[in-house]
Amino acid sequence: MNTGSDEPQKPAEAPEGAKAEAEEARGRRGLGSRAPAFVRSRRVLHLGWQVGIFLVGLLVVIAGVVMLALPGPGWLVIFGGMAIWATEFVWAQLVLRWTKRKVTEAAQQALDPEVRRRNIALTLIGLVIVAALVGVYVWRFGLVPPWGVGGR
């Protein structure tokens, strides 16, 4: 068997330039339309496919925006709509990659012990301030709700 190596036990290795090209290709992989080949081969059909993908993605993103105000996983649905768009549009693929990279960076930063200590300290300070404001309100007005439902 020819492994491309003169040594019998050593497997062949790709030249350094080929490794760099493979990494670059891996970074670009997935950009562009994922429509079936028969759809991409016909311009009108492909345009209709893109319009359909855009409308479905738009509906999902709008539903996610509505869920930001109403109960539901708003951001998750918005990212789902972006993923639908990313199946067809390069701009959405790039935005999704950027978002994934930023979320990963934020998660790694949040796990940093120094940042965690700071966040815990800020949370405790905020809770003390809220407790003080509630205490002042109860001391000043008693346990009467501010919206006047008490039956007086």
CSV table of C-alpha atoms in Angstrom, one decimal:
chain,number,residue,atom,x,y,z
A,1,MET,CA,0.0,0.0,0.0
A,2,ASN,CA,1.4,3.4,-0.9
A,3,THR,CA,1.0,5.9,1.9
A,4,GLY,CA,3.1,8.5,0.4
A,5,SER,CA,5.8,8.0,3.0
A,6,ASP,CA,9.2,6.4,2.6
A,7,GLU,CA,9.1,5.1,6.1
A,8,PRO,CA,7.1,1.8,6.5
A,9,GLN,CA,5.3,2.7,9.8
A,10,LYS,CA,4.8,6.4,9.4
A,11,PRO,CA,1.5,7.5,7.8
A,12,ALA,CA,1.6,10.2,5.1
A,13,GLU,CA,1.1,13.8,6.2
A,14,ALA,CA,-0.3,16.6,4.2
A,15,PRO,CA,2.1,19.5,3.4
A,16,GLU,CA,1.7,22.6,5.6
A,17,GLY,CA,0.1,24.6,2.8
A,18,ALA,CA,-2.6,21.9,2.3
A,19,LYS,CA,-3.4,22.0,6.0
A,20,ALA,CA,-4.0,25.7,5.9
A,21,GLU,CA,-6.2,25.4,2.8
A,22,ALA,CA,-8.2,22.7,4.5
A,23,GLU,CA,-8.7,24.9,7.6
A,24,GLU,CA,-9.8,27.8,5.4
A,25,ALA,CA,-12.2,25.6,3.5
A,26,ARG,CA,-13.6,24.3,6.7
A,27,GLY,CA,-14.2,27.9,7.8
A,28,ARG,CA,-16.1,28.7,4.6
A,29,ARG,CA,-18.0,25.4,4.5
A,30,GLY,CA,-21.7,25.8,4.5
A,31,LEU,CA,-21.9,29.3,2.9
A,32,GLY,CA,-24.5,29.6,0.2
A,33,SER,CA,-27.7,27.9,-0.7
A,34,ARG,CA,-28.6,24.5,0.6
A,35,ALA,CA,-31.5,24.1,-1.8
A,36,PRO,CA,-31.6,20.8,-3.7
A,37,ALA,CA,-29.7,20.8,-7.0
A,38,PHE,CA,-32.7,20.6,-9.2
A,39,VAL,CA,-34.1,23.8,-7.5
A,40,ARG,CA,-30.8,25.6,-7.9
A,41,SER,CA,-30.5,24.7,-11.5
A,42,ARG,CA,-33.7,26.6,-12.5
A,43,ARG,CA,-33.6,30.3,-11.8
A,44,VAL,CA,-37.3,30.9,-11.3
A,45,LEU,CA,-37.7,27.9,-9.1
A,46,HIS,CA,-34.7,28.9,-7.0
A,47,LEU,CA,-36.1,32.4,-6.6
A,48,GLY,CA,-39.4,31.0,-5.5
A,49,TRP,CA,-37.5,28.8,-3.0
A,50,GLN,CA,-35.7,31.8,-1.6
A,51,VAL,CA,-38.9,33.8,-1.3
A,52,GLY,CA,-40.5,30.8,0.6
A,53,ILE,CA,-37.5,30.4,2.9
A,54,PHE,CA,-37.5,34.2,3.6
A,55,LEU,CA,-41.2,34.3,4.4
A,56,VAL,CA,-41.0,31.2,6.7
A,57,GLY,CA,-38.0,32.6,8.5
A,58,LEU,CA,-39.7,36.0,8.8
A,59,LEU,CA,-42.8,34.5,10.4
A,60,VAL,CA,-40.6,32.6,12.9
A,61,VAL,CA,-38.6,35.8,13.7
A,62,ILE,CA,-41.8,37.8,14.1
A,63,ALA,CA,-43.2,35.1,16.4
A,64,GLY,CA,-40.0,35.3,18.4
A,65,VAL,CA,-40.2,39.1,18.7
A,66,VAL,CA,-43.8,38.7,20.0
A,67,MET,CA,-42.6,36.1,22.5
A,68,LEU,CA,-40.2,38.7,23.9
A,69,ALA,CA,-43.2,40.5,25.3
A,70,LEU,CA,-45.4,37.5,25.9
A,71,PRO,CA,-44.6,34.2,27.6
A,72,GLY,CA,-42.4,32.0,25.5
A,73,PRO,CA,-38.8,31.4,24.4
A,74,GLY,CA,-38.5,34.6,22.4
A,75,TRP,CA,-34.7,34.7,21.7
A,76,LEU,CA,-34.6,30.9,21.0
A,77,VAL,CA,-37.3,31.3,18.4
A,78,ILE,CA,-35.6,34.4,16.9
A,79,PHE,CA,-32.4,32.4,16.5
A,80,GLY,CA,-34.4,29.5,15.0
A,81,GLY,CA,-35.7,32.0,12.4
A,82,MET,CA,-32.2,33.1,11.7
A,83,ALA,CA,-31.2,29.4,11.3
A,84,ILE,CA,-34.0,29.0,8.7
A,85,TRP,CA,-32.7,32.0,6.8
A,86,ALA,CA,-29.2,30.6,7.1
A,87,THR,CA,-30.2,27.6,5.0
A,88,GLU,CA,-30.4,29.9,2.0
A,89,PHE,CA,-28.8,33.3,2.6
A,90,VAL,CA,-25.1,33.9,3.1
A,91,TRP,CA,-25.8,37.1,5.2
A,92,ALA,CA,-27.8,35.1,7.7
A,93,GLN,CA,-25.1,32.4,7.8
A,94,LEU,CA,-22.5,35.1,8.7
A,95,VAL,CA,-24.8,36.7,11.3
A,96,LEU,CA,-25.5,33.3,12.8
A,97,ARG,CA,-21.7,32.5,13.0
A,98,TRP,CA,-21.0,35.9,14.6
A,99,THR,CA,-23.8,35.3,17.1
A,100,LYS,CA,-22.6,31.9,18.0
A,101,ARG,CA,-19.0,33.2,18.5
A,102,LYS,CA,-20.2,36.0,20.7
A,103,VAL,CA,-22.4,33.7,22.8
A,104,THR,CA,-19.5,31.3,23.3
A,105,GLU,CA,-17.2,34.2,24.3
A,106,ALA,CA,-19.9,35.5,26.8
A,107,ALA,CA,-20.4,32.0,28.3
A,108,GLN,CA,-16.6,31.6,28.7
A,109,GLN,CA,-16.4,35.0,30.3
A,110,ALA,CA,-19.3,34.3,32.6
A,111,LEU,CA,-17.5,31.2,33.9
A,112,ASP,CA,-14.4,33.3,34.8
A,113,PRO,CA,-14.2,33.2,38.6
A,114,GLU,CA,-13.4,36.9,38.9
A,115,VAL,CA,-16.4,37.9,36.8
A,116,ARG,CA,-18.6,35.5,38.8
A,117,ARG,CA,-17.5,37.1,42.0
A,118,ARG,CA,-18.2,40.6,40.6
A,119,ASN,CA,-21.7,39.5,39.4
A,120,ILE,CA,-22.6,37.9,42.7
A,121,ALA,CA,-21.5,41.1,44.6
A,122,LEU,CA,-23.5,43.3,42.2
A,123,THR,CA,-26.6,41.0,42.6
A,124,LEU,CA,-26.3,41.2,46.4
A,125,ILE,CA,-26.0,45.0,46.4
A,126,GLY,CA,-29.1,45.1,44.1
A,127,LEU,CA,-31.0,42.9,46.5
A,128,VAL,CA,-30.1,45.0,49.5
A,129,ILE,CA,-31.2,48.1,47.7
A,130,VAL,CA,-34.6,46.5,46.7
A,131,ALA,CA,-35.1,45.2,50.3
A,132,ALA,CA,-34.4,48.7,51.6
A,133,LEU,CA,-36.9,50.3,49.2
A,134,VAL,CA,-39.5,47.7,50.2
A,135,GLY,CA,-38.8,48.3,53.8
A,136,VAL,CA,-39.2,52.1,53.4
A,137,TYR,CA,-42.5,51.6,51.5
A,138,VAL,CA,-43.9,49.2,54.2
A,139,TRP,CA,-42.8,51.5,57.0
A,140,ARG,CA,-44.3,54.6,55.3
A,141,PHE,CA,-47.6,53.1,53.9
A,142,GLY,CA,-48.0,49.8,55.6
A,143,LEU,CA,-48.9,46.6,53.8
A,144,VAL,CA,-51.5,48.3,51.6
A,145,PRO,CA,-51.1,47.5,47.9
A,146,PRO,CA,-50.3,50.6,45.8
A,147,TRP,CA,-53.0,49.9,43.3
A,148,GLY,CA,-55.9,50.3,45.9
A,149,VAL,CA,-57.5,46.9,45.8
A,150,GLY,CA,-57.6,46.7,49.5
A,151,GLY,CA,-61.4,47.3,50.0
A,152,ARG,CA,-61.2,50.6,51.9
